[in-house]
Coordinates of C-alpha atoms and ligand atoms in Angstrom, one line a residue:
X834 CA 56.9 90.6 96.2
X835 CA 57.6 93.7 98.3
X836 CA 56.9 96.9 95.4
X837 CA 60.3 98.5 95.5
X838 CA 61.1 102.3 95.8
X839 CA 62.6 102.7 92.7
X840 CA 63.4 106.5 93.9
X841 CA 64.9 105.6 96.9
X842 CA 67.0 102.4 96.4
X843 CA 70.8 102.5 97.0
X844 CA 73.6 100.5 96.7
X845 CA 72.6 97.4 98.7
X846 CA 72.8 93.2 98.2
X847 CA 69.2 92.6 97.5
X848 CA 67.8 89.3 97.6
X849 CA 66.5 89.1 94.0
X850 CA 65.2 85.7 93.0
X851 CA 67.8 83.9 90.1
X852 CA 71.3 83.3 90.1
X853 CA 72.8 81.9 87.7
X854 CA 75.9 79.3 88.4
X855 CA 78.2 77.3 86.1
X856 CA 80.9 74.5 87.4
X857 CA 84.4 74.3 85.2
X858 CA 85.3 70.7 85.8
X859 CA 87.5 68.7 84.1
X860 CA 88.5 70.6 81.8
X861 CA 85.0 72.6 81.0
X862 CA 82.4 74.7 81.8
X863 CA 79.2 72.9 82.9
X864 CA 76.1 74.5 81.2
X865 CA 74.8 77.2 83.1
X866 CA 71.5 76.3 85.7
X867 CA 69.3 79.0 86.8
X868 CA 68.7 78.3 90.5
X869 CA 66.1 80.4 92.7
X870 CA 67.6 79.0 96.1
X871 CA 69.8 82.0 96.8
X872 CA 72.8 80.0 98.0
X873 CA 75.6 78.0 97.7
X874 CA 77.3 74.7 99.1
X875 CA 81.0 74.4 99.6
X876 CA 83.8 71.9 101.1
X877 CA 84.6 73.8 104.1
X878 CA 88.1 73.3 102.6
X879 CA 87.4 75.5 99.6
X880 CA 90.2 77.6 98.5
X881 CA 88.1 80.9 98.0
X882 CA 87.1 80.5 102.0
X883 CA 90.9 80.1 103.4
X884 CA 93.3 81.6 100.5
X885 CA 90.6 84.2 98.8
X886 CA 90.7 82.4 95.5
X887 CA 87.8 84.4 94.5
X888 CA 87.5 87.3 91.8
X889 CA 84.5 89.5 90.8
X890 CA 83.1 91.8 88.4
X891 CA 80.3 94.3 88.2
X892 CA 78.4 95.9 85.9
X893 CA 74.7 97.7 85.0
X894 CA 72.1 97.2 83.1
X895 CA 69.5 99.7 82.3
X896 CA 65.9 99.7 80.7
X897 CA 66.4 102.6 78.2
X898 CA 64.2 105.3 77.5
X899 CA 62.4 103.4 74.2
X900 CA 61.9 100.5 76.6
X901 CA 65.1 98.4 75.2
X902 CA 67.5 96.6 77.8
X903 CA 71.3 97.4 77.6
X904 CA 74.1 96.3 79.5
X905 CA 76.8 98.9 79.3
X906 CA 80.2 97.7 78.0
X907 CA 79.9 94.3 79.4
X908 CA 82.9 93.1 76.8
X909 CA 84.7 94.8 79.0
X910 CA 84.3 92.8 82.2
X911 CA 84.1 89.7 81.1
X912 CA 88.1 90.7 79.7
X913 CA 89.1 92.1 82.3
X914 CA 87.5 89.0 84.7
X915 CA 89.8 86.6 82.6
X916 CA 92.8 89.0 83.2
X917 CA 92.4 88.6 86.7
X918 CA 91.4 84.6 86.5
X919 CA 94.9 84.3 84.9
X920 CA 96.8 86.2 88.0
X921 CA 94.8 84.0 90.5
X922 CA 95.4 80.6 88.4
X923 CA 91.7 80.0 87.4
X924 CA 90.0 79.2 85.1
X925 CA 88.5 81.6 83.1
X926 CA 84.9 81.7 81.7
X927 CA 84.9 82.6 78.3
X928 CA 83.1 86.1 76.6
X929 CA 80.5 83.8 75.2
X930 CA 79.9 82.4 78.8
X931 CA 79.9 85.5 80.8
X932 CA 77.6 87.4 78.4
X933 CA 74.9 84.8 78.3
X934 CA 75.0 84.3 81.5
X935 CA 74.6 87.6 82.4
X936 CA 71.7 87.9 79.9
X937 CA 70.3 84.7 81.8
X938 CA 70.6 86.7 85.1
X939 CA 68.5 89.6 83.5
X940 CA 65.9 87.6 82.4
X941 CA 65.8 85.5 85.5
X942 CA 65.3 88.9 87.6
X943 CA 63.2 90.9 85.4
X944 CA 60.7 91.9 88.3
X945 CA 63.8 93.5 89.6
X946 CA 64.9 95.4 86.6
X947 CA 64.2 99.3 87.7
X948 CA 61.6 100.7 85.1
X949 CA 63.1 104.2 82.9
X950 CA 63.2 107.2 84.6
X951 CA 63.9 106.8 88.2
X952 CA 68.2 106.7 87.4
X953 CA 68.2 103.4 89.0
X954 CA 69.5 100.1 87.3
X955 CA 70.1 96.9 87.5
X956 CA 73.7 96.0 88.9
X957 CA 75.2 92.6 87.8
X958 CA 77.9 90.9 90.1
X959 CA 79.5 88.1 88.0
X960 CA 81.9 86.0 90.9
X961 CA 84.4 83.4 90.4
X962 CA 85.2 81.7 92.9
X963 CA 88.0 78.4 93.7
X964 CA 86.0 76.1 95.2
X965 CA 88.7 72.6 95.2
X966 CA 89.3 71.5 98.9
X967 CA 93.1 72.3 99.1
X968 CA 95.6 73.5 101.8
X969 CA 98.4 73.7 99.1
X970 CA 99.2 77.1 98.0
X971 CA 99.0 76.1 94.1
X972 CA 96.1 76.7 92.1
X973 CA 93.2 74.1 90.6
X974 CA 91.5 73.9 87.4
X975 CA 87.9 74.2 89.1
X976 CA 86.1 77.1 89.8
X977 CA 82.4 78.0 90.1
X978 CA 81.2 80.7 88.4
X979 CA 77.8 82.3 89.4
X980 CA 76.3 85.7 88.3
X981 CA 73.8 87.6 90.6
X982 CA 72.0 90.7 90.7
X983 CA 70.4 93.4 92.9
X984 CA 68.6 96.7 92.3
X985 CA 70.6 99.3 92.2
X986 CA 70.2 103.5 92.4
X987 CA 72.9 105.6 93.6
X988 CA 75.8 104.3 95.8
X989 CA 75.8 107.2 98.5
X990 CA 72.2 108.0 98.3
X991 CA 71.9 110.8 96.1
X992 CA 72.8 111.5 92.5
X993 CA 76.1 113.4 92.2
X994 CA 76.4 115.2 96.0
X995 CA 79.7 116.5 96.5
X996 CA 81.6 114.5 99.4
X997 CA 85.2 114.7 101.5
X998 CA 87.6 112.1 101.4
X999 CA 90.3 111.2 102.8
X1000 CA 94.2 109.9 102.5
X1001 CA 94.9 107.5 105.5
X1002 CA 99.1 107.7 106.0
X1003 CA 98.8 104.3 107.5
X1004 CA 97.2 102.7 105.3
X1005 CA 97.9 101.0 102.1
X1006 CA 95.2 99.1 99.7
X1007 CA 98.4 97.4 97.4
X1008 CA 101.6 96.3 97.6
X1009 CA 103.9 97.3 94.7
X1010 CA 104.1 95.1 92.2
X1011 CA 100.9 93.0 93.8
X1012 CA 97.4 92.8 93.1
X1013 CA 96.0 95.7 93.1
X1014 CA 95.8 96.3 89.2
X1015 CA 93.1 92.6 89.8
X1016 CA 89.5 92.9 91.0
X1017 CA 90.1 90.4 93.3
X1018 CA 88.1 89.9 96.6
X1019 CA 91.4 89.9 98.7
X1020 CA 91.9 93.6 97.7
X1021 CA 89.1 94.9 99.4
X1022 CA 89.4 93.2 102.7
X1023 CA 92.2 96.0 103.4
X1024 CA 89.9 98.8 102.9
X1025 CA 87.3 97.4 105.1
X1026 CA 89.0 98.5 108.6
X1027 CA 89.9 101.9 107.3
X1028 CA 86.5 102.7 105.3
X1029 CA 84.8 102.1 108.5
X1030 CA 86.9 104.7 110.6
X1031 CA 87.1 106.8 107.6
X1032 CA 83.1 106.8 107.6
X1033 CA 82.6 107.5 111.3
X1034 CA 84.8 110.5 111.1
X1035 CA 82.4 111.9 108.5
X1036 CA 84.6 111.1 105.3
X1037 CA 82.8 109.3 102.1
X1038 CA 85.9 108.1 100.8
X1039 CA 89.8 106.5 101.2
X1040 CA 92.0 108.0 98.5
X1041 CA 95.4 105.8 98.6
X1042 CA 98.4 107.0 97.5
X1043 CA 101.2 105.0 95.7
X1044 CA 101.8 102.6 98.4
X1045 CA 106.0 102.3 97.3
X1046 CA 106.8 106.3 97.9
X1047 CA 103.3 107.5 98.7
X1048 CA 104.6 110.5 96.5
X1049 CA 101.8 109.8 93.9
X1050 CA 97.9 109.8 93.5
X1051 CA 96.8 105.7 93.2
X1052 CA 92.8 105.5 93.5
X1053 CA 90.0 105.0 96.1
X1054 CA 89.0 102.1 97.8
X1055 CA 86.3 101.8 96.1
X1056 CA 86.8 103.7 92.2
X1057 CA 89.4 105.8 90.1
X1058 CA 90.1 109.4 90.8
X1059 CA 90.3 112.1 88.0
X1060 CA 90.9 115.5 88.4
X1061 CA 90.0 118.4 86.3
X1062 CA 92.0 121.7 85.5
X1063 CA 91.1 124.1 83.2
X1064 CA 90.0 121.5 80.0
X1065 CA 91.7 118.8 81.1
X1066 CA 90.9 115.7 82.7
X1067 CA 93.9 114.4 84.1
X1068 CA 93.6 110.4 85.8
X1069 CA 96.7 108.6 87.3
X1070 CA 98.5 105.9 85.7
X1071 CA 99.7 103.2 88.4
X1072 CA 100.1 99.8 88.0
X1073 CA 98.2 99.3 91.0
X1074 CA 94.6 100.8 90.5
X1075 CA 92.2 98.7 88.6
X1076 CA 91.5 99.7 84.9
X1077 CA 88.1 101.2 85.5
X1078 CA 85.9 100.9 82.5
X1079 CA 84.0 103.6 83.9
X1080 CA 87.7 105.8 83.9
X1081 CA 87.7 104.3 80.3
X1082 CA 84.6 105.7 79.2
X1083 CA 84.9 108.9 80.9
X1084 CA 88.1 109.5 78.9
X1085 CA 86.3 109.1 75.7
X1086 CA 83.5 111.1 76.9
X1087 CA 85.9 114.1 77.9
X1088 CA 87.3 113.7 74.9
X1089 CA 84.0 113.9 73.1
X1090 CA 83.4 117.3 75.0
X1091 CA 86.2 119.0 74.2
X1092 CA 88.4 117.9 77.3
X1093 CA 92.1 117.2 76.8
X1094 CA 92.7 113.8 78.3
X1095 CA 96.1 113.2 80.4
X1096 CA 96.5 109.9 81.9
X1097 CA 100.0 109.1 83.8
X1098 CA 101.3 109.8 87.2
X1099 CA 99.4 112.5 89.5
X1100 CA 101.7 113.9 92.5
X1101 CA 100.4 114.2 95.4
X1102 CA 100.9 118.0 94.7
X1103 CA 99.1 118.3 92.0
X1104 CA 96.1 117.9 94.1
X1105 CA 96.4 121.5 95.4
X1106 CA 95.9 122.8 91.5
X1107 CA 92.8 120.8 90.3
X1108 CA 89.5 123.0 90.1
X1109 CA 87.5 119.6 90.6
X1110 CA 87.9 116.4 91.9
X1111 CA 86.0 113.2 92.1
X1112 CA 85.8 109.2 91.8
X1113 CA 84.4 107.4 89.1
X1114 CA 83.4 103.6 89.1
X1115 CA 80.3 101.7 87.8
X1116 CA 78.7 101.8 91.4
X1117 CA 78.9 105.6 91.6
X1118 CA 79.4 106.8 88.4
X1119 CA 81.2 109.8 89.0
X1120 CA 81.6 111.4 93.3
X1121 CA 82.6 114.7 93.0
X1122 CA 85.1 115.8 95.7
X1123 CA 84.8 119.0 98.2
X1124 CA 87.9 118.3 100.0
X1125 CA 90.4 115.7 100.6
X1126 CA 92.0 115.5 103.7
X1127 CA 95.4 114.0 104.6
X1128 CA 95.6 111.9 108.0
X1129 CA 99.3 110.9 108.7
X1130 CA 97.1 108.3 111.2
X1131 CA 93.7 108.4 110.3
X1132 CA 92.9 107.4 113.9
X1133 CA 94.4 110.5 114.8
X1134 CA 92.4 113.8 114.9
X1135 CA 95.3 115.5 112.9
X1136 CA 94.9 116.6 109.7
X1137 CA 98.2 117.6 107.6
X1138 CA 97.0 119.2 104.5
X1139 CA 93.5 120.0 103.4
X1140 CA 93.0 120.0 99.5
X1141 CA 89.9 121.9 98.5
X1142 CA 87.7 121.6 95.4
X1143 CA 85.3 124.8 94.2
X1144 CA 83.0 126.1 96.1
X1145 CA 81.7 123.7 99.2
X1146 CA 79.2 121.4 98.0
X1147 CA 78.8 122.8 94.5
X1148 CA 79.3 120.1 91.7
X1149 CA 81.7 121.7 89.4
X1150 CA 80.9 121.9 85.2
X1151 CA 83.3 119.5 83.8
X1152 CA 82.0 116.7 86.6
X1153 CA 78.1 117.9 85.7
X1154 CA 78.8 117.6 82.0
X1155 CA 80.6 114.3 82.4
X1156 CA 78.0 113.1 84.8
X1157 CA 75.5 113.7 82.3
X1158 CA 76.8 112.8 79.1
X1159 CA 77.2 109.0 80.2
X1160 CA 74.3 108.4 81.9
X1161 CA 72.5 109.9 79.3
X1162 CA 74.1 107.1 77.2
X1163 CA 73.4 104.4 79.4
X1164 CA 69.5 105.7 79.6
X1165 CA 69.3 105.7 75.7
X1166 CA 69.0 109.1 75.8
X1167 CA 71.8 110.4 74.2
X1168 CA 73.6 108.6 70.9
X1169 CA 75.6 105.4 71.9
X1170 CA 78.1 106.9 69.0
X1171 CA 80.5 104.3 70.3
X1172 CA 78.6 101.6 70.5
X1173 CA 78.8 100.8 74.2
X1174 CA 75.5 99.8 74.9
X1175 CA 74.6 95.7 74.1
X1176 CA 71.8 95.3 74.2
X1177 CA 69.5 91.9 75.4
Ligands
LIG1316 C1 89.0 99.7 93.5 C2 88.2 100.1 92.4 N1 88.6 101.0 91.5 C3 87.9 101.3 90.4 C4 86.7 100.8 90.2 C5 85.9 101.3 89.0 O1 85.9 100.3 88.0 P1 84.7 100.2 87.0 O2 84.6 101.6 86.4 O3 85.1 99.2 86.0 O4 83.5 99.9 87.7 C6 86.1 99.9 91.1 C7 84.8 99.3 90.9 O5 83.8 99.9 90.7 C8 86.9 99.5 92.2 O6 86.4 98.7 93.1

């Protein structure tokens, strides 16, 4: 094996060596089977391939400062992964499943598993997936569920560098009342087209609005926004961004440092009066914002309003503090006070 970078890896699907896959048919859950052949067989009929019967989850796992292992929160996922099961129509692996099998997938990958002190990790990507050959547009009680792994350090590159995003008016990531709340595959196809001209126009980042009145702040394409003014962090309530467990945490950590917490609707508006601004999510932990842009056509040069966030490129206090607080957690460096670490 190739030594990895540990310093410079980023946020990319590398080939580890074990997946781990289980088969609910007929009624259960097949015991899971570590495989080392990196892929999967499907009927080309397969619902995930035609009708996007397929779900994920993701979460990290970190070698801690006194050499333990810890998966952060991952109670979490495997709740919200059966929430999301149940709005597709699938089966749903049970806590007990998706926990060993993620502790299966550390194991099998332990070559993999970045060593303390680099602020890399280990990200886990449990996937269910509908793999009955159907054309009917009604779900099936069979499913494969596989969890997989790859390397992970920080998603843009760098640890907590300041970034501009943008607000595409002709865009939306979900319909009202539709899936967006889900971590469903299907939801991220929308944000591929935009992401990519958002990205070659220099932007890090889609913020969509509420996609119903587009008077109110919804998430980004790829995390949950928070903003912060004076001591408060303030994070939208929509029943269209997916419950971040990172937005979770960070609400308990603000809380922890003296922040008031506010979570319910952000107008658009309100954007022009926070001091900082940023995304949070397990893959980036927290971007802080130096701008957001709005596009009314975001292949359009035109910009309509410009929101700015303290001084270009600085990372503001409450953002550093955050920043640090959790992964200080998740490196064992700080006190897991609320016992958010499990370890394996
Ligand atoms: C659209 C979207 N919102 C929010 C999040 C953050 O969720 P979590 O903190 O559970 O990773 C993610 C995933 O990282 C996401 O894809």
């Amino acid at each position: 094996m190739k030594q990895i970078d540990w310093k410079t890896l980023g946020f990319d699907a590398y080939r580890t060596r074990t997946v781990v896959i289980s088969h609910f048919k007929d009624g259960q859950w097949s015991t899971p089977e570590k495989t080392e052949t990196f892929s999967f067989t499907f009927d080309p009929f397969a619902q995930a391939l035609h009708y996007a019967i397929s779900c994920f989850e993701g979460l990290k796992a970190f070698r801690q400062q006194d050499g333990r292992i810890a998966m952060f929160r991952p109670t979490e996922n495997a709740a919200r992964m059966q929430r999301t099961a149940r709005y597709l129509g699938m089966p749903c692996p049970p806590e007990e499943l998706f926990l060993q099998m993620c502790e299966d997938c550390i194991h099998g990958n332990m070559e993999f598993l970045p060593p303390y002190g680099f602020g890399a990790s280990m990200y886990l990507r449990p996937l269910l997936i509908g793999v009955h050959p159907q054309m009917q547009l009604v779900p099936y009680p069979e499913a494969v569920f596989a969890v997989m792994c790859a390397p992970v350090g920080s998603y843009y590159g760098a640890h907590l560098r300041s970034c501009a995003a943008v607000i595409p008016g002709n865009y939306d990531r979900a319909a009202p009342k539709g899936s967006g709340s889900y971590k469903i595959g299907a939801n991220y196809a929308a944000t591929f087209k935009p992401y990519k001209i958002a990205h070659e126009q220099g932007y890090t980042e889609l913020l969509y609005l509420n996609s119903s009145t587009r008077e109110y702040v919804d998430e980004f394409g790829s995390s949950n926004f928070f903003g912060i003014r004076g001591n408060k962090y303030i994070t939208p309530l929509s029943d269209s961004v997916l419950p971040s467990i990172t937005n979770k945490t960070l609400q308990e950590v603000a809380a922890d440092l003296g922040m008031e917490v506010e979570k319910r609707p952000v107008p658009l508006e309100e954007l022009a009066t926070f001091e900082e601004a940023g995304g949070c999510g397990t893959a980036v932990v927290i971007t802080p914002l130096s701008r957001i842009d709005m596009k009314p056509v975001l292949e359009e040069p035109e910009v309509s309003r410009s929101f700015l966030f303290g001084t270009d490129g600085v990372v503001g206090p409450w953002s550093t503090a955050l920043y640090r607080r959790i992964t200080a957690i998740q490196a064992g460096e700080a006190e897991d006070t609320h016992g958010w670490c499990y370890f394996v």
